[in-house]
């Protein structure tokens, strides 16, 4: 696994396709393991450790470490009887509406914070109106 110091000192670049693979795999793993979605992650130390591994690998843009984590996660989920279980997000529509309201509030009260957050997490910083 990528050491956090190595990650901070790394200056390597990755291709756009590798970055897309990393994002896709991270989202897949997050759906299975994120503590807000799977409460077992907080209850089982092995699951908590795997979630930390996924977080560090994603931050480090390490596709190999995410792929390794995927194998370990599948084994851990099978061990606790959740291997074939589809992850459901309770009240997803309500949660999406709350997030949209929060985004709208940030855009209206502090547009500079909105642009910073949007750019930081993968957007262009432009609103739908092109502002």
PDB file of N, CA and C in Angstrom, residues 46-129:
ATOM      1  N   UNK A  46     -11.572  -4.773  10.606  1.00  0.00           N
ATOM      2  CA  UNK A  46     -11.006  -5.102   9.294  1.00  0.00           C
ATOM      3  C   UNK A  46     -11.640  -4.248   8.193  1.00  0.00           C
ATOM      4  N   UNK A  47     -12.940  -4.047   8.286  1.00  0.00           N
ATOM      5  CA  UNK A  47     -13.647  -3.231   7.296  1.00  0.00           C
ATOM      6  C   UNK A  47     -13.206  -1.768   7.397  1.00  0.00           C
ATOM      7  N   UNK A  48     -13.048  -1.286   8.619  1.00  0.00           N
ATOM      8  CA  UNK A  48     -12.602   0.097   8.834  1.00  0.00           C
ATOM      9  C   UNK A  48     -11.206   0.288   8.240  1.00  0.00           C
ATOM     10  N   UNK A  49     -10.339  -0.689   8.445  1.00  0.00           N
ATOM     11  CA  UNK A  49      -8.977  -0.631   7.914  1.00  0.00           C
ATOM     12  C   UNK A  49      -8.994  -0.664   6.378  1.00  0.00           C
ATOM     13  N   UNK A  50      -9.862  -1.472   5.798  1.00  0.00           N
ATOM     14  CA  UNK A  50      -9.974  -1.520   4.341  1.00  0.00           C
ATOM     15  C   UNK A  50     -10.473  -0.189   3.782  1.00  0.00           C
ATOM     16  N   UNK A  51     -11.413   0.440   4.486  1.00  0.00           N
ATOM     17  CA  UNK A  51     -11.903   1.741   4.035  1.00  0.00           C
ATOM     18  C   UNK A  51     -10.777   2.777   4.067  1.00  0.00           C
ATOM     19  N   UNK A  52      -9.957   2.731   5.100  1.00  0.00           N
ATOM     20  CA  UNK A  52      -8.813   3.644   5.178  1.00  0.00           C
ATOM     21  C   UNK A  52      -7.834   3.366   4.031  1.00  0.00           C
ATOM     22  N   UNK A  53      -7.641   2.105   3.717  1.00  0.00           N
ATOM     23  CA  UNK A  53      -6.763   1.728   2.612  1.00  0.00           C
ATOM     24  C   UNK A  53      -7.284   2.298   1.296  1.00  0.00           C
ATOM     25  N   UNK A  54      -8.585   2.193   1.082  1.00  0.00           N
ATOM     26  CA  UNK A  54      -9.203   2.728  -0.129  1.00  0.00           C
ATOM     27  C   UNK A  54      -9.025   4.247  -0.192  1.00  0.00           C
ATOM     28  N   UNK A  55      -9.245   4.914   0.921  1.00  0.00           N
ATOM     29  CA  UNK A  55      -9.118   6.376   0.965  1.00  0.00           C
ATOM     30  C   UNK A  55      -7.700   6.836   0.638  1.00  0.00           C
ATOM     31  N   UNK A  56      -6.719   6.177   1.220  1.00  0.00           N
ATOM     32  CA  UNK A  56      -5.321   6.549   0.965  1.00  0.00           C
ATOM     33  C   UNK A  56      -4.947   6.252  -0.484  1.00  0.00           C
ATOM     34  N   UNK A  57      -5.359   5.099  -0.992  1.00  0.00           N
ATOM     35  CA  UNK A  57      -5.039   4.734  -2.374  1.00  0.00           C
ATOM     36  C   UNK A  57      -5.672   5.716  -3.358  1.00  0.00           C
ATOM     37  N   UNK A  58      -6.898   6.134  -3.074  1.00  0.00           N
ATOM     38  CA  UNK A  58      -7.567   7.093  -3.950  1.00  0.00           C
ATOM     39  C   UNK A  58      -6.863   8.445  -3.912  1.00  0.00           C
ATOM     40  N   UNK A  59      -6.505   8.891  -2.731  1.00  0.00           N
ATOM     41  CA  UNK A  59      -5.796  10.163  -2.588  1.00  0.00           C
ATOM     42  C   UNK A  59      -4.457  10.123  -3.315  1.00  0.00           C
ATOM     43  N   UNK A  60      -3.828   8.957  -3.308  1.00  0.00           N
ATOM     44  CA  UNK A  60      -2.522   8.790  -3.955  1.00  0.00           C
ATOM     45  C   UNK A  60      -2.642   8.480  -5.445  1.00  0.00           C
ATOM     46  N   UNK A  61      -3.869   8.388  -5.940  1.00  0.00           N
ATOM     47  CA  UNK A  61      -4.098   8.014  -7.345  1.00  0.00           C
ATOM     48  C   UNK A  61      -3.414   6.696  -7.697  1.00  0.00           C
ATOM     49  N   UNK A  62      -3.533   5.714  -6.817  1.00  0.00           N
ATOM     50  CA  UNK A  62      -2.893   4.427  -7.024  1.00  0.00           C
ATOM     51  C   UNK A  62      -3.913   3.379  -7.472  1.00  0.00           C
ATOM     52  N   UNK A  63      -3.963   3.150  -8.765  1.00  0.00           N
ATOM     53  CA  UNK A  63      -4.885   2.160  -9.312  1.00  0.00           C
ATOM     54  C   UNK A  63      -4.560   0.769  -8.784  1.00  0.00           C
ATOM     55  N   UNK A  64      -3.290   0.424  -8.714  1.00  0.00           N
ATOM     56  CA  UNK A  64      -2.893  -0.900  -8.233  1.00  0.00           C
ATOM     57  C   UNK A  64      -3.381  -1.135  -6.802  1.00  0.00           C
ATOM     58  N   UNK A  65      -3.215  -0.142  -5.932  1.00  0.00           N
ATOM     59  CA  UNK A  65      -3.657  -0.313  -4.545  1.00  0.00           C
ATOM     60  C   UNK A  65      -5.176  -0.413  -4.448  1.00  0.00           C
ATOM     61  N   UNK A  66      -5.893   0.313  -5.309  1.00  0.00           N
ATOM     62  CA  UNK A  66      -7.355   0.188  -5.312  1.00  0.00           C
ATOM     63  C   UNK A  66      -7.782  -1.195  -5.805  1.00  0.00           C
ATOM     64  N   UNK A  67      -7.082  -1.711  -6.804  1.00  0.00           N
ATOM     65  CA  UNK A  67      -7.393  -3.057  -7.299  1.00  0.00           C
ATOM     66  C   UNK A  67      -7.105  -4.110  -6.229  1.00  0.00           C
ATOM     67  N   UNK A  68      -6.003  -3.934  -5.508  1.00  0.00           N
ATOM     68  CA  UNK A  68      -5.695  -4.849  -4.403  1.00  0.00           C
ATOM     69  C   UNK A  68      -6.774  -4.755  -3.320  1.00  0.00           C
ATOM     70  N   UNK A  69      -7.178  -3.532  -3.024  1.00  0.00           N
ATOM     71  CA  UNK A  69      -8.215  -3.323  -1.999  1.00  0.00           C
ATOM     72  C   UNK A  69      -9.528  -3.972  -2.420  1.00  0.00           C
ATOM     73  N   UNK A  70      -9.843  -3.912  -3.713  1.00  0.00           N
ATOM     74  CA  UNK A  70     -11.087  -4.510  -4.199  1.00  0.00           C
ATOM     75  C   UNK A  70     -11.130  -6.005  -3.885  1.00  0.00           C
ATOM     76  N   UNK A  71     -10.029  -6.691  -4.096  1.00  0.00           N
ATOM     77  CA  UNK A  71      -9.960  -8.130  -3.804  1.00  0.00           C
ATOM     78  C   UNK A  71     -10.155  -8.381  -2.311  1.00  0.00           C
ATOM     79  N   UNK A  72      -9.452  -7.614  -1.493  1.00  0.00           N
ATOM     80  CA  UNK A  72      -9.563  -7.771  -0.039  1.00  0.00           C
ATOM     81  C   UNK A  72     -10.973  -7.446   0.452  1.00  0.00           C
ATOM     82  N   UNK A  73     -11.590  -6.449  -0.131  1.00  0.00           N
ATOM     83  CA  UNK A  73     -12.947  -6.056   0.264  1.00  0.00           C
ATOM     84  C   UNK A  73     -13.940  -7.150  -0.085  1.00  0.00           C
ATOM     85  N   UNK A  74     -13.817  -7.714  -1.280  1.00  0.00           N
ATOM     86  CA  UNK A  74     -14.720  -8.814  -1.665  1.00  0.00           C
ATOM     87  C   UNK A  74     -14.595  -9.979  -0.687  1.00  0.00           C
ATOM     88  N   UNK A  75     -13.363 -10.319  -0.325  1.00  0.00           N
ATOM     89  CA  UNK A  75     -13.151 -11.405   0.636  1.00  0.00           C
ATOM     90  C   UNK A  75     -13.767 -11.064   1.992  1.00  0.00           C
ATOM     91  N   UNK A  76     -13.569  -9.848   2.454  1.00  0.00           N
ATOM     92  CA  UNK A  76     -14.096  -9.430   3.757  1.00  0.00           C
ATOM     93  C   UNK A  76     -15.620  -9.424   3.749  1.00  0.00           C
ATOM     94  N   UNK A  77     -16.217  -8.950   2.661  1.00  0.00           N
ATOM     95  CA  UNK A  77     -17.680  -8.931   2.573  1.00  0.00           C
ATOM     96  C   UNK A  77     -18.244 -10.346   2.529  1.00  0.00           C
ATOM     97  N   UNK A  78     -17.573 -11.237   1.809  1.00  0.00           N
ATOM     98  CA  UNK A  78     -18.017 -12.632   1.775  1.00  0.00           C
ATOM     99  C   UNK A  78     -17.913 -13.261   3.157  1.00  0.00           C
ATOM    100  N   UNK A  79     -16.860 -12.926   3.875  1.00  0.00           N
ATOM    101  CA  UNK A  79     -16.635 -13.491   5.208  1.00  0.00           C
ATOM    102  C   UNK A  79     -17.750 -13.119   6.180  1.00  0.00           C
ATOM    103  N   UNK A  80     -18.306 -11.920   6.024  1.00  0.00           N
ATOM    104  CA  UNK A  80     -19.384 -11.502   6.936  1.00  0.00           C
ATOM    105  C   UNK A  80     -20.766 -11.730   6.329  1.00  0.00           C
ATOM    106  N   UNK A  81     -20.805 -12.426   5.162  1.00  0.00           N
ATOM    107  CA  UNK A  81     -22.079 -12.781   4.559  1.00  0.00           C
ATOM    108  C   UNK A  81     -22.715 -11.683   3.725  1.00  0.00           C
ATOM    109  N   UNK A  82     -21.931 -10.731   3.254  1.00  0.00           N
ATOM    110  CA  UNK A  82     -22.477  -9.651   2.441  1.00  0.00           C
ATOM    111  C   UNK A  82     -21.901  -9.655   1.024  1.00  0.00           C
ATOM    112  N   UNK A  83     -21.294 -10.748   0.626  1.00  0.00           N
ATOM    113  CA  UNK A  83     -20.600 -10.810  -0.654  1.00  0.00           C
ATOM    114  C   UNK A  83     -21.472 -10.563  -1.863  1.00  0.00           C
ATOM    115  N   UNK A  84     -22.668 -11.105  -1.873  1.00  0.00           N
ATOM    116  CA  UNK A  84     -23.550 -10.950  -3.026  1.00  0.00           C
ATOM    117  C   UNK A  84     -24.642  -9.914  -2.783  1.00  0.00           C
ATOM    118  N   UNK A  85     -24.577  -9.274  -1.654  1.00  0.00           N
ATOM    119  CA  UNK A  85     -25.611  -8.319  -1.291  1.00  0.00           C
ATOM    120  C   UNK A  85     -25.448  -7.005  -2.054  1.00  0.00           C
ATOM    121  N   UNK A  86     -26.555  -6.531  -2.608  1.00  0.00           N
ATOM    122  CA  UNK A  86     -26.536  -5.242  -3.276  1.00  0.00           C
ATOM    123  C   UNK A  86     -26.677  -4.168  -2.209  1.00  0.00           C
ATOM    124  N   UNK A  87     -25.892  -3.133  -2.315  1.00  0.00           N
ATOM    125  CA  UNK A  87     -25.928  -2.067  -1.327  1.00  0.00           C
ATOM    126  C   UNK A  87     -27.066  -1.116  -1.660  1.00  0.00           C
ATOM    127  N   UNK A  88     -27.936  -0.897  -0.686  1.00  0.00           N
ATOM    128  CA  UNK A  88     -29.036   0.043  -0.857  1.00  0.00           C
ATOM    129  C   UNK A  88     -28.750   1.281  -0.036  1.00  0.00           C
ATOM    130  N   UNK A  89     -29.073   2.424  -0.595  1.00  0.00           N
ATOM    131  CA  UNK A  89     -28.915   3.672   0.132  1.00  0.00           C
ATOM    132  C   UNK A  89     -30.312   4.120   0.548  1.00  0.00           C
ATOM    133  N   UNK A  90     -30.595   4.044   1.857  1.00  0.00           N
ATOM    134  CA  UNK A  90     -31.924   4.425   2.311  1.00  0.00           C
ATOM    135  C   UNK A  90     -32.180   5.912   2.085  1.00  0.00           C
ATOM    136  N   UNK A  91     -33.394   6.234   1.681  1.00  0.00           N
ATOM    137  CA  UNK A  91     -33.822   7.624   1.475  1.00  0.00           C
ATOM    138  C   UNK A  91     -32.906   8.384   0.521  1.00  0.00           C
ATOM    139  N   UNK A  92     -32.487   7.734  -0.553  1.00  0.00           N
ATOM    140  CA  UNK A  92     -31.544   8.362  -1.481  1.00  0.00           C
ATOM    141  C   UNK A  92     -32.097   9.645  -2.065  1.00  0.00           C
ATOM    142  N   UNK A  93     -33.380   9.669  -2.423  1.00  0.00           N
ATOM    143  CA  UNK A  93     -33.961  10.876  -3.009  1.00  0.00           C
ATOM    144  C   UNK A  93     -33.926  12.038  -2.015  1.00  0.00           C
ATOM    145  N   UNK A  94     -34.202  11.745  -0.758  1.00  0.00           N
ATOM    146  CA  UNK A  94     -34.167  12.775   0.283  1.00  0.00           C
ATOM    147  C   UNK A  94     -32.731  13.299   0.461  1.00  0.00           C
ATOM    148  N   UNK A  95     -31.750  12.390   0.461  1.00  0.00           N
ATOM    149  CA  UNK A  95     -30.354  12.790   0.633  1.00  0.00           C
ATOM    150  C   UNK A  95     -29.876  13.633  -0.541  1.00  0.00           C
ATOM    151  N   UNK A  96     -30.268  13.266  -1.749  1.00  0.00           N
ATOM    152  CA  UNK A  96     -29.889  14.038  -2.932  1.00  0.00           C
ATOM    153  C   UNK A  96     -30.500  15.434  -2.858  1.00  0.00           C
ATOM    154  N   UNK A  97     -31.771  15.518  -2.443  1.00  0.00           N
ATOM    155  CA  UNK A  97     -32.425  16.819  -2.315  1.00  0.00           C
ATOM    156  C   UNK A  97     -31.723  17.688  -1.269  1.00  0.00           C
ATOM    157  N   UNK A  98     -31.309  17.094  -0.154  1.00  0.00           N
ATOM    158  CA  UNK A  98     -30.591  17.845   0.885  1.00  0.00           C
ATOM    159  C   UNK A  98     -29.250  18.368   0.366  1.00  0.00           C
ATOM    160  N   UNK A  99     -28.554  17.552  -0.389  1.00  0.00           N
ATOM    161  CA  UNK A  99     -27.262  17.977  -0.941  1.00  0.00           C
ATOM    162  C   UNK A  99     -27.468  19.105  -1.947  1.00  0.00           C
ATOM    163  N   UNK A 100     -28.498  18.988  -2.763  1.00  0.00           N
ATOM    164  CA  UNK A 100     -28.787  20.059  -3.729  1.00  0.00           C
ATOM    165  C   UNK A 100     -29.108  21.367  -3.015  1.00  0.00           C
ATOM    166  N   UNK A 101     -29.880  21.285  -1.936  1.00  0.00           N
ATOM    167  CA  UNK A 101     -30.187  22.483  -1.150  1.00  0.00           C
ATOM    168  C   UNK A 101     -28.918  23.087  -0.555  1.00  0.00           C
ATOM    169  N   UNK A 102     -28.036  22.241  -0.046  1.00  0.00           N
ATOM    170  CA  UNK A 102     -26.778  22.718   0.524  1.00  0.00           C
ATOM    171  C   UNK A 102     -25.918  23.403  -0.538  1.00  0.00           C
ATOM    172  N   UNK A 103     -25.859  22.818  -1.716  1.00  0.00           N
ATOM    173  CA  UNK A 103     -25.094  23.417  -2.816  1.00  0.00           C
ATOM    174  C   UNK A 103     -25.689  24.767  -3.196  1.00  0.00           C
ATOM    175  N   UNK A 104     -27.003  24.828  -3.312  1.00  0.00           N
ATOM    176  CA  UNK A 104     -27.669  26.091  -3.648  1.00  0.00           C
ATOM    177  C   UNK A 104     -27.386  27.151  -2.593  1.00  0.00           C
ATOM    178  N   UNK A 105     -27.437  26.757  -1.326  1.00  0.00           N
ATOM    179  CA  UNK A 105     -27.150  27.687  -0.226  1.00  0.00           C
ATOM    180  C   UNK A 105     -25.719  28.219  -0.330  1.00  0.00           C
ATOM    181  N   UNK A 106     -24.768  27.345  -0.580  1.00  0.00           N
ATOM    182  CA  UNK A 106     -23.366  27.763  -0.712  1.00  0.00           C
ATOM    183  C   UNK A 106     -23.215  28.690  -1.911  1.00  0.00           C
ATOM    184  N   UNK A 107     -23.850  28.351  -3.033  1.00  0.00           N
ATOM    185  CA  UNK A 107     -23.753  29.186  -4.224  1.00  0.00           C
ATOM    186  C   UNK A 107     -24.312  30.588  -3.976  1.00  0.00           C
ATOM    187  N   UNK A 108     -25.407  30.662  -3.218  1.00  0.00           N
ATOM    188  CA  UNK A 108     -26.052  31.953  -2.974  1.00  0.00           C
ATOM    189  C   UNK A 108     -25.330  32.768  -1.910  1.00  0.00           C
ATOM    190  N   UNK A 109     -24.788  32.115  -0.897  1.00  0.00           N
ATOM    191  CA  UNK A 109     -24.185  32.859   0.208  1.00  0.00           C
ATOM    192  C   UNK A 109     -22.699  33.087   0.055  1.00  0.00           C
ATOM    193  N   UNK A 110     -22.016  32.184  -0.639  1.00  0.00           N
ATOM    194  CA  UNK A 110     -20.574  32.318  -0.781  1.00  0.00           C
ATOM    195  C   UNK A 110     -20.134  31.697  -2.108  1.00  0.00           C
ATOM    196  N   UNK A 111     -20.326  32.422  -3.211  1.00  0.00           N
ATOM    197  CA  UNK A 111     -19.997  31.844  -4.518  1.00  0.00           C
ATOM    198  C   UNK A 111     -18.524  31.493  -4.678  1.00  0.00           C
ATOM    199  N   UNK A 112     -17.639  32.187  -3.974  1.00  0.00           N
ATOM    200  CA  UNK A 112     -16.214  31.867  -4.079  1.00  0.00           C
ATOM    201  C   UNK A 112     -15.915  30.515  -3.448  1.00  0.00           C
ATOM    202  N   UNK A 113     -16.573  30.232  -2.322  1.00  0.00           N
ATOM    203  CA  UNK A 113     -16.403  28.920  -1.691  1.00  0.00           C
ATOM    204  C   UNK A 113     -16.936  27.843  -2.631  1.00  0.00           C
ATOM    205  N   UNK A 114     -18.068  28.090  -3.271  1.00  0.00           N
ATOM    206  CA  UNK A 114     -18.642  27.134  -4.213  1.00  0.00           C
ATOM    207  C   UNK A 114     -17.663  26.834  -5.339  1.00  0.00           C
ATOM    208  N   UNK A 115     -17.070  27.876  -5.935  1.00  0.00           N
ATOM    209  CA  UNK A 115     -16.127  27.667  -7.027  1.00  0.00           C
ATOM    210  C   UNK A 115     -14.915  26.876  -6.563  1.00  0.00           C
ATOM    211  N   UNK A 116     -14.420  27.179  -5.358  1.00  0.00           N
ATOM    212  CA  UNK A 116     -13.269  26.452  -4.821  1.00  0.00           C
ATOM    213  C   UNK A 116     -13.607  24.977  -4.637  1.00  0.00           C
ATOM    214  N   UNK A 117     -14.722  24.694  -4.009  1.00  0.00           N
ATOM    215  CA  UNK A 117     -15.139  23.312  -3.760  1.00  0.00           C
ATOM    216  C   UNK A 117     -15.350  22.594  -5.086  1.00  0.00           C
ATOM    217  N   UNK A 118     -16.019  23.254  -6.003  1.00  0.00           N
ATOM    218  CA  UNK A 118     -16.328  22.638  -7.284  1.00  0.00           C
ATOM    219  C   UNK A 118     -15.045  22.300  -8.045  1.00  0.00           C
ATOM    220  N   UNK A 119     -14.107  23.227  -8.077  1.00  0.00           N
ATOM    221  CA  UNK A 119     -12.838  22.960  -8.761  1.00  0.00           C
ATOM    222  C   UNK A 119     -12.060  21.870  -8.055  1.00  0.00           C
ATOM    223  N   UNK A 120     -12.047  21.913  -6.721  1.00  0.00           N
ATOM    224  CA  UNK A 120     -11.283  20.947  -5.925  1.00  0.00           C
ATOM    225  C   UNK A 120     -11.749  19.516  -6.182  1.00  0.00           C
ATOM    226  N   UNK A 121     -13.046  19.349  -6.384  1.00  0.00           N
ATOM    227  CA  UNK A 121     -13.586  17.997  -6.525  1.00  0.00           C
ATOM    228  C   UNK A 121     -14.030  17.679  -7.939  1.00  0.00           C
ATOM    229  N   UNK A 122     -13.343  18.273  -8.931  1.00  0.00           N
ATOM    230  CA  UNK A 122     -13.507  17.791 -10.290  1.00  0.00           C
ATOM    231  C   UNK A 122     -14.340  18.606 -11.239  1.00  0.00           C
ATOM    232  N   UNK A 123     -14.771  19.787 -10.870  1.00  0.00           N
ATOM    233  CA  UNK A 123     -15.574  20.581 -11.790  1.00  0.00           C
ATOM    234  C   UNK A 123     -14.766  21.720 -12.384  1.00  0.00           C
ATOM    235  N   UNK A 124     -15.420  22.479 -13.242  1.00  0.00           N
ATOM    236  CA  UNK A 124     -14.757  23.585 -13.908  1.00  0.00           C
ATOM    237  C   UNK A 124     -14.887  24.879 -13.122  1.00  0.00           C
ATOM    238  N   UNK A 125     -15.831  24.906 -12.164  1.00  0.00           N
ATOM    239  CA  UNK A 125     -16.039  26.122 -11.393  1.00  0.00           C
ATOM    240  C   UNK A 125     -17.114  27.003 -11.992  1.00  0.00           C
ATOM    241  N   UNK A 126     -17.678  26.601 -13.148  1.00  0.00           N
ATOM    242  CA  UNK A 126     -18.725  27.386 -13.785  1.00  0.00           C
ATOM    243  C   UNK A 126     -20.086  26.848 -13.366  1.00  0.00           C
ATOM    244  N   UNK A 127     -21.014  27.730 -13.173  1.00  0.00           N
ATOM    245  CA  UNK A 127     -22.371  27.330 -12.816  1.00  0.00           C
ATOM    246  C   UNK A 127     -23.118  26.966 -14.096  1.00  0.00           C
ATOM    247  N   UNK A 128     -24.359  26.485 -13.946  1.00  0.00           N
ATOM    248  CA  UNK A 128     -25.146  26.121 -15.113  1.00  0.00           C
ATOM    249  C   UNK A 128     -25.362  27.326 -16.014  1.00  0.00           C
ATOM    250  N   UNK A 129     -25.463  28.514 -15.436  1.00  0.00           N
ATOM    251  CA  UNK A 129     -25.699  29.725 -16.210  1.00  0.00           C
ATOM    252  C   UNK A 129     -24.409  30.224 -16.845  1.00  0.00           C
TER     253      UNK A 129
END
